[in-house]
Tab-separated table of C-alpha atoms and ligand atoms in Angstrom:
chain	number	residue	atom	x	y	z
X	602	ARG	CA	7.418	53.983	45.932
X	603	ALA	CA	5.349	56.951	48.195
X	604	ARG	CA	3.445	57.283	44.637
X	605	ASN	CA	2.452	53.569	44.310
X	606	GLN	CA	1.261	53.332	47.423
X	607	ALA	CA	-0.865	56.271	47.262
X	608	ASP	CA	-2.008	54.841	43.810
X	609	LEU	CA	-3.152	51.720	45.407
X	610	ALA	CA	-4.800	53.561	48.195
X	611	TYR	CA	-6.453	55.367	45.566
X	612	ALA	CA	-7.688	52.793	43.947
X	613	PHE	CA	-9.043	50.948	47.376
X	614	ALA	CA	-11.088	53.828	46.994
X	615	ASP	CA	-12.300	53.377	44.271
X	616	ALA	CA	-13.404	50.324	44.572
X	617	SER	CA	-15.047	51.046	47.979
X	618	THR	CA	-16.817	53.635	46.205
X	619	ASP	CA	-17.802	52.321	43.144
X	620	ALA	CA	-19.644	49.310	45.348
X	621	GLN	CA	-21.659	51.880	47.750
X	622	VAL	CA	-22.239	53.068	45.036
X	623	ARG	CA	-23.609	50.379	43.427
X	624	GLU	CA	-25.193	48.730	46.658
X	625	GLN	CA	-27.041	52.445	46.782
X	626	ILE	CA	-28.504	51.691	43.254
X	627	GLN	CA	-30.088	48.747	44.643
X	628	LEU	CA	-31.692	49.870	48.008
X	629	GLU	CA	-33.146	52.258	45.960
X	630	THR	CA	-34.866	49.877	43.250
X	631	GLU	CA	-35.398	47.566	46.935
X	632	LEU	CA	-37.553	50.165	48.346
X	633	HIS	CA	-39.182	51.522	45.953
X	634	ARG	CA	-40.836	47.113	46.190
X	635	ALA	CA	-41.537	47.209	49.989
X	636	LEU	CA	-44.278	49.441	50.008
X	637	GLU	CA	-45.929	46.867	47.992
X	638	ARG	CA	-44.783	43.984	48.503
X	639	GLU	CA	-45.653	44.943	52.336
X	640	GLU	CA	-42.414	44.524	54.187
X	641	PHE	CA	-42.242	47.055	55.568
X	642	PHE	CA	-43.113	47.190	59.611
X	643	LEU	CA	-43.632	48.863	62.666
X	644	VAL	CA	-41.986	48.232	66.475
X	645	PHE	CA	-43.339	50.207	69.065
X	646	GLN	CA	-41.718	51.396	72.356
X	647	PRO	CA	-43.382	53.006	75.946
X	648	GLN	CA	-42.623	56.171	76.873
X	649	VAL	CA	-43.271	55.817	80.689
X	650	ALA	CA	-43.982	58.195	83.352
X	651	LEU	CA	-41.184	58.912	86.256
X	652	THR	CA	-43.123	58.609	89.130
X	653	ASP	CA	-44.914	55.373	88.817
X	654	GLY	CA	-43.519	53.481	85.494
X	655	CYS	CA	-47.165	54.388	83.720
X	656	ILE	CA	-47.466	53.273	80.571
X	657	VAL	CA	-48.621	56.821	78.803
X	658	GLY	CA	-47.482	56.605	75.011
X	659	LEU	CA	-46.105	54.488	72.570
X	660	GLU	CA	-43.728	55.528	69.756
X	661	ALA	CA	-43.914	54.202	66.597
X	662	LEU	CA	-40.772	53.298	64.597
X	663	LEU	CA	-40.209	52.235	60.931
X	664	ARG	CA	-38.278	48.405	60.775
X	665	TRP	CA	-37.856	47.106	56.876
X	666	ASN	CA	-37.533	43.601	56.846
X	667	HIS	CA	-36.047	43.487	53.602
X	668	PRO	CA	-36.319	39.653	52.159
X	669	SER	CA	-32.114	38.894	52.006
X	670	ARG	CA	-30.510	41.309	54.354
X	671	GLY	CA	-33.304	40.624	57.247
X	672	VAL	CA	-35.012	43.540	59.458
X	673	VAL	CA	-32.795	46.748	58.438
X	674	PRO	CA	-32.697	49.971	60.777
X	675	PRO	CA	-33.935	53.142	60.273
X	676	GLY	CA	-30.910	55.168	60.140
X	677	GLN	CA	-29.711	52.792	56.893
X	678	PHE	CA	-32.924	53.751	54.328
X	679	ILE	CA	-34.816	57.336	56.167
X	680	PRO	CA	-32.224	59.513	54.514
X	681	LEU	CA	-32.761	57.212	50.762
X	682	LEU	CA	-36.755	57.028	51.724
X	683	GLU	CA	-36.218	61.406	51.920
X	684	GLU	CA	-33.900	61.335	48.642
X	685	THR	CA	-36.412	59.618	46.721
X	686	GLY	CA	-39.410	61.041	47.125
X	687	LEU	CA	-40.192	57.713	49.074
X	688	ILE	CA	-41.283	58.985	52.527
X	689	ILE	CA	-44.694	60.112	51.625
X	690	PRO	CA	-46.295	57.275	50.272
X	691	ALA	CA	-44.347	55.176	53.169
X	692	GLY	CA	-45.188	57.890	55.741
X	693	GLU	CA	-49.057	57.790	54.616
X	694	TRP	CA	-48.847	54.240	55.248
X	695	ILE	CA	-47.253	54.859	59.114
X	696	ILE	CA	-49.783	57.556	59.584
X	697	ASP	CA	-52.138	55.022	58.874
X	698	GLN	CA	-50.443	51.735	60.380
X	699	ALA	CA	-49.918	53.161	63.668
X	700	CYS	CA	-53.261	54.904	63.898
X	701	ALA	CA	-54.884	51.471	63.249
X	702	GLN	CA	-52.621	49.595	65.886
X	703	ALA	CA	-54.263	52.252	68.163
X	704	ARG	CA	-57.266	51.172	67.793
X	705	THR	CA	-56.897	48.217	67.907
X	706	TRP	CA	-54.923	48.590	71.410
X	707	LEU	CA	-57.723	50.943	72.519
X	708	ASP	CA	-60.419	48.666	71.651
X	709	THR	CA	-59.315	45.743	73.331
X	710	LEU	CA	-57.180	46.590	76.291
X	711	PRO	CA	-59.031	47.416	79.363
X	712	GLY	CA	-57.721	50.220	80.782
X	713	GLN	CA	-55.715	51.687	77.500
X	714	SER	CA	-58.152	53.949	76.959
X	715	SER	CA	-56.033	57.109	77.306
X	716	LEU	CA	-53.053	55.779	75.280
X	717	ARG	CA	-51.045	57.955	73.412
X	718	ILE	CA	-49.322	56.734	70.059
X	719	ALA	CA	-46.064	59.011	69.127
X	720	ILE	CA	-45.444	59.280	65.120
X	721	ASN	CA	-42.022	60.167	63.651
X	722	LEU	CA	-42.085	62.943	60.708
X	723	SER	CA	-39.587	63.651	58.554
X	724	PRO	CA	-39.817	67.565	56.946
X	725	ARG	CA	-39.909	66.128	53.764
X	726	GLN	CA	-43.778	65.376	54.682
X	727	PHE	CA	-44.716	69.243	55.412
X	728	GLN	CA	-43.566	69.450	51.693
X	729	SER	CA	-46.480	67.036	50.467
X	730	ASN	CA	-49.946	68.958	50.444
X	731	ASN	CA	-52.151	66.820	52.057
X	732	LEU	CA	-50.183	65.782	54.897
X	733	LEU	CA	-53.166	67.904	56.975
X	734	GLU	CA	-55.197	65.683	55.590
X	735	GLN	CA	-53.633	62.449	55.860
X	736	ILE	CA	-53.829	62.992	59.542
X	737	LYS	CA	-57.279	64.046	59.561
X	738	ASN	CA	-58.621	60.981	57.808
X	739	ALA	CA	-56.254	58.522	59.544
X	740	ILE	CA	-57.758	59.771	63.298
X	741	THR	CA	-61.619	59.551	61.663
X	742	ARG	CA	-61.120	56.239	60.064
X	743	TYR	CA	-60.220	55.037	63.969
X	744	SER	CA	-62.377	57.103	65.670
X	745	ILE	CA	-58.501	57.946	67.278
X	746	PRO	CA	-59.620	61.093	69.906
X	747	PRO	CA	-56.747	63.835	68.300
X	748	GLN	CA	-54.923	64.318	71.998
X	749	GLN	CA	-54.259	60.189	71.649
X	750	LEU	CA	-51.503	61.573	68.322
X	751	GLU	CA	-48.585	62.629	69.258
X	752	LEU	CA	-46.402	63.508	65.893
X	753	GLU	CA	-42.824	63.996	66.710
X	754	VAL	CA	-40.518	66.795	64.247
X	755	THR	CA	-36.924	67.721	64.598
X	756	GLU	CA	-35.794	71.273	64.871
X	757	SER	CA	-34.188	70.529	61.209
X	758	LEU	CA	-38.070	71.379	59.704
X	759	LEU	CA	-38.255	74.512	61.845
X	760	ILE	CA	-35.058	76.784	59.782
X	761	GLU	CA	-36.431	74.962	56.782
X	762	ASP	CA	-39.908	76.809	55.648
X	763	PHE	CA	-40.476	79.079	58.356
X	764	PRO	CA	-44.512	80.049	56.832
X	765	GLY	CA	-45.390	77.096	55.583
X	766	THR	CA	-44.022	74.769	58.370
X	767	HIS	CA	-45.804	77.098	60.682
X	768	GLN	CA	-49.263	76.964	59.528
X	769	LEU	CA	-49.222	73.715	59.212
X	770	LEU	CA	-48.448	72.740	62.253
X	771	SER	CA	-50.708	75.620	63.659
X	772	GLN	CA	-53.383	73.795	62.018
X	773	LEU	CA	-52.151	70.558	63.055
X	774	ASP	CA	-52.402	71.840	67.074
X	775	THR	CA	-56.025	72.825	65.976
X	776	ILE	CA	-57.677	69.366	65.268
X	777	GLY	CA	-55.844	68.284	68.845
X	778	VAL	CA	-53.461	66.419	67.607
X	779	ARG	CA	-49.880	67.106	70.106
X	780	ILE	CA	-46.692	67.857	68.451
X	781	ALA	CA	-43.414	67.290	69.900
X	782	LEU	CA	-39.906	68.092	68.734
X	783	ASP	CA	-37.628	65.468	69.076
X	784	ASP	CA	-34.158	65.291	69.619
X	785	PHE	CA	-34.133	68.585	71.332
X	786	GLY	CA	-30.680	69.612	71.530
X	787	THR	CA	-29.026	68.362	68.816
X	788	GLY	CA	-30.150	70.798	65.773
X	789	TYR	CA	-29.660	74.269	65.251
X	790	SER	CA	-31.610	74.361	68.841
X	791	ALA	CA	-32.681	78.048	68.940
X	792	LEU	CA	-34.779	78.316	71.595
X	793	THR	CA	-36.784	80.888	70.442
X	794	TYR	CA	-38.557	78.245	68.649
X	795	LEU	CA	-40.104	76.544	71.377
X	796	GLN	CA	-41.785	79.247	72.306
X	797	ALA	CA	-42.775	80.075	68.206
X	798	PHE	CA	-43.879	76.970	67.698
X	799	PRO	CA	-46.834	75.320	68.869
X	800	PHE	CA	-45.427	72.365	70.559
X	801	HIS	CA	-47.018	70.913	73.686
X	802	ALA	CA	-43.623	68.050	74.484
X	803	MET	CA	-39.998	68.359	74.431
X	804	LYS	CA	-37.804	65.312	74.168
X	805	VAL	CA	-34.514	65.626	75.446
X	806	ASP	CA	-31.935	64.061	73.190
X	807	ARG	CA	-30.067	60.258	73.876
X	808	SER	CA	-26.680	62.763	74.114
X	809	PHE	CA	-27.560	64.648	77.088
X	810	VAL	CA	-29.452	62.029	78.954
X	811	SER	CA	-26.408	59.672	78.676
X	812	THR	CA	-23.679	62.248	80.447
X	813	VAL	CA	-25.984	61.915	84.030
X	814	GLY	CA	-22.698	60.349	86.188
X	815	GLY	CA	-20.039	62.430	84.250
X	816	SER	CA	-19.519	66.312	84.721
X	817	ARG	CA	-20.969	68.249	87.431
X	818	LYS	CA	-21.490	70.975	84.387
X	819	SER	CA	-23.305	68.136	81.525
X	820	GLU	CA	-25.242	67.175	84.328
X	821	ALA	CA	-26.463	70.490	84.943
X	822	LEU	CA	-27.332	71.142	81.122
X	823	LEU	CA	-29.298	68.136	81.216
X	824	LYS	CA	-30.953	69.545	84.511
X	825	THR	CA	-31.222	72.751	82.599
X	826	ILE	CA	-32.810	71.413	79.249
X	827	VAL	CA	-35.409	69.490	81.586
X	828	GLN	CA	-36.428	72.864	83.611
X	829	ILE	CA	-36.498	75.208	80.104
X	830	GLY	CA	-39.071	72.915	79.079
X	831	LYS	CA	-41.098	72.661	82.538
X	832	SER	CA	-41.244	76.559	82.945
X	833	LEU	CA	-42.616	76.672	78.997
X	834	GLU	CA	-45.109	73.974	79.922
X	835	LEU	CA	-43.868	71.497	77.956
X	836	GLU	CA	-43.966	67.816	78.886
X	837	VAL	CA	-40.661	67.185	79.100
X	838	ILE	CA	-39.179	63.442	77.386
X	839	ALA	CA	-36.352	61.907	78.474
X	840	GLU	CA	-35.112	59.368	75.214
X	841	GLY	CA	-32.595	56.467	75.746
X	842	ILE	CA	-32.894	56.144	79.555
X	843	GLU	CA	-30.194	53.503	80.084
X	844	THR	CA	-29.138	52.867	83.627
X	845	LYS	CA	-31.066	53.371	87.184
X	846	ALA	CA	-28.586	56.403	87.588
X	847	GLN	CA	-30.358	58.374	84.536
X	848	PHE	CA	-34.001	57.304	85.533
X	849	ASP	CA	-33.441	58.474	89.719
X	850	PHE	CA	-31.951	61.901	87.904
X	851	LEU	CA	-34.165	62.431	85.441
X	852	ARG	CA	-37.098	61.549	88.016
X	853	LYS	CA	-35.187	64.102	90.555
X	854	HIS	CA	-35.191	66.811	88.321
X	855	ASP	CA	-39.356	66.371	87.057
X	856	CYS	CA	-38.845	64.713	83.449
X	857	ASP	CA	-42.172	64.132	83.005
X	858	LEU	CA	-41.780	60.699	80.869
X	859	GLY	CA	-38.752	58.410	79.935
X	860	GLN	CA	-38.174	55.973	76.960
X	861	GLY	CA	-35.154	53.829	76.641
X	862	PHE	CA	-33.808	50.609	76.456
X	863	GLY	CA	-33.558	50.153	80.198
X	864	LEU	CA	-37.218	50.821	80.340
X	865	ALA	CA	-38.195	49.014	77.297
X	866	ARG	CA	-36.960	48.369	73.737
X	867	PRO	CA	-38.236	48.959	70.877
X	868	GLN	CA	-40.793	46.003	70.317
X	869	PRO	CA	-43.224	44.311	67.938
X	870	VAL	CA	-47.215	44.362	68.134
X	871	GLY	CA	-47.055	41.469	70.338
X	872	GLU	CA	-44.485	42.184	72.781
X	873	VAL	CA	-45.971	44.929	73.646
X	874	GLU	CA	-49.509	43.716	74.625
X	875	ALA	CA	-47.836	41.804	76.827
X	876	LEU	CA	-46.673	44.915	78.172
X	877	LEU	CA	-49.987	47.342	78.148
X	878	ALA	CA	-51.482	44.501	80.229
X	879	LYS	CA	-49.253	45.042	83.064
X	880	SER	CA	-49.097	48.662	82.406
X	881	HIS	CA	-46.318	49.960	84.074
X	882	ILE	CA	-42.926	49.087	83.879
X	883	ARG	CA	-41.004	49.156	87.064
X	884	THR	CA	-37.800	47.680	86.548
X	885	LEU	CA	-35.223	50.744	86.750
X	886	LEU	CA	-37.781	52.155	89.813
X	887	GLY	CA	-36.184	49.923	92.480
X	888	ASP	CA	-39.259	49.406	94.379
X	889	GLU	CA	-38.591	47.981	98.139
T	2379	LIG	P1	-35.803	58.448	67.044
T	2379	LIG	O1	-37.224	59.111	66.846
T	2379	LIG	O2	-35.050	59.869	68.128
T	2379	LIG	O3	-36.196	57.593	67.888
T	2379	LIG	C1	-35.295	56.791	68.984
T	2379	LIG	C2	-33.969	56.226	68.877
T	2379	LIG	O4	-33.678	55.123	69.614
T	2379	LIG	C3	-34.877	54.716	67.839
T	2379	LIG	O5	-34.094	54.402	67.322
T	2379	LIG	C4	-34.871	54.015	69.234
T	2379	LIG	O6	-34.510	52.261	68.953
T	2379	LIG	C5	-33.392	54.072	70.300
T	2379	LIG	N1	-33.239	54.238	71.448
T	2379	LIG	C6	-34.894	53.970	71.778
T	2379	LIG	N2	-33.905	53.635	73.203
T	2379	LIG	C7	-32.568	53.540	73.541
T	2379	LIG	C8	-31.315	53.806	74.409
T	2379	LIG	O7	-32.039	53.190	75.375
T	2379	LIG	N3	-30.519	53.911	74.204
T	2379	LIG	C9	-29.961	54.045	72.826
T	2379	LIG	N4	-29.199	53.376	71.978
T	2379	LIG	N5	-31.211	54.292	71.524
T	2379	LIG	C10	-32.372	53.537	72.032
T	2379	LIG	P2	-34.507	53.786	65.831
T	2379	LIG	O8	-35.829	52.742	65.683
T	2379	LIG	O9	-33.586	52.354	65.079
T	2379	LIG	O10	-35.046	54.444	65.224
T	2379	LIG	C11	-33.455	55.805	64.416
T	2379	LIG	C12	-34.326	57.330	63.879
T	2379	LIG	O11	-35.205	57.129	62.923
T	2379	LIG	C13	-35.557	57.723	64.834
T	2379	LIG	O12	-34.723	58.907	65.838
T	2379	LIG	C14	-35.850	58.176	63.823
T	2379	LIG	O13	-35.562	59.727	63.656
T	2379	LIG	C15	-36.505	58.073	62.730
T	2379	LIG	N6	-37.355	56.637	62.222
T	2379	LIG	C16	-37.802	55.510	62.969
T	2379	LIG	N7	-38.679	55.446	62.437
T	2379	LIG	C17	-39.542	56.747	61.527
T	2379	LIG	C18	-40.747	56.645	61.319
T	2379	LIG	O14	-41.437	56.128	61.171
T	2379	LIG	N8	-40.767	57.892	60.012
T	2379	LIG	C19	-39.680	58.919	60.187
T	2379	LIG	N9	-39.731	60.005	59.430
T	2379	LIG	N10	-38.993	58.310	60.707
T	2379	LIG	C20	-38.525	57.632	61.680
T	2380	LIG	MG1	-39.160	59.626	67.756
T	2381	LIG	MG1	-35.397	61.324	69.416
T	2382	LIG	MG1	-32.616	61.353	69.591
């Protein structure tokens, strides 16, 4: 009996694995076509000054408009783009597209001349040999002031190929673009990275932000992370602000910028323009 049950469990496991493998292969085939069929698009999430709600920047986030599944979130296909190497051409498209959009906003929105655009880069893109060229080309083609382009990298990049990565980040720093350490605190978090690489900004991961209102220790940790960033003269951006309590806590502890559903969700170009027209997001400021 027990054996039968075990067999049954195995059979189920096999079936689901098979289905998963088939689905992966299917997705991979479709991903190959997605670029040429122009199924990718970018949404943008505001980065807001905690002091006054001013929109300082916009983070570009990739979406895939799949012909039958609808809009697929990046968690479901970016790993596959990375495994297949497709992140290289897709990444080049993202850089170009985000800079083209930035140019449009700089041209059409008065009072937004210092708006920044943030782009996420995968470690794989650093192995592509021409990442520096791609960035240089895009800022030249669209006349983007380099200090208005921010590149977000994660800690996983830093442990991989130390000399090559360090050199490339230094070259990017030299051309004047900003570099942000994304998801700070979730990876290997060797604090030495913070001073060994030319970062301009630190993005505190949502998992720390969500502890506001929880234990005294977890709040102390969040406060300390912000202080570390500030003391290294980094701009500190809190990710995933959802509540007023989180917003108030971070503001009180001198965090510079915030991003999160409580301020604004990532959204398509048209809706972002409506927000930019107002230029401030005051939802959590609670002005009297
Ligand atoms: P990330 O760079 O840390 O981006 C922030 C993610 O948190 C986004 O998810 C955003 O929608 C989500 N988020 C923002 N505010 C809140 C909040 O208040 N609450 C919660 N629960 N979530 C919030 P998204 O767009 O699904 O992207 C997930 C990850 O996929 C990104 O994390 C980034 O690592 C990667 N990704 C997205 N676009 C690109 C891209 O163009 N290139 C590369 N290489 N990676 C990308
Ligand atoms: Mg990011
Ligand atoms: Mg992040
Ligand atoms: Mg994060």
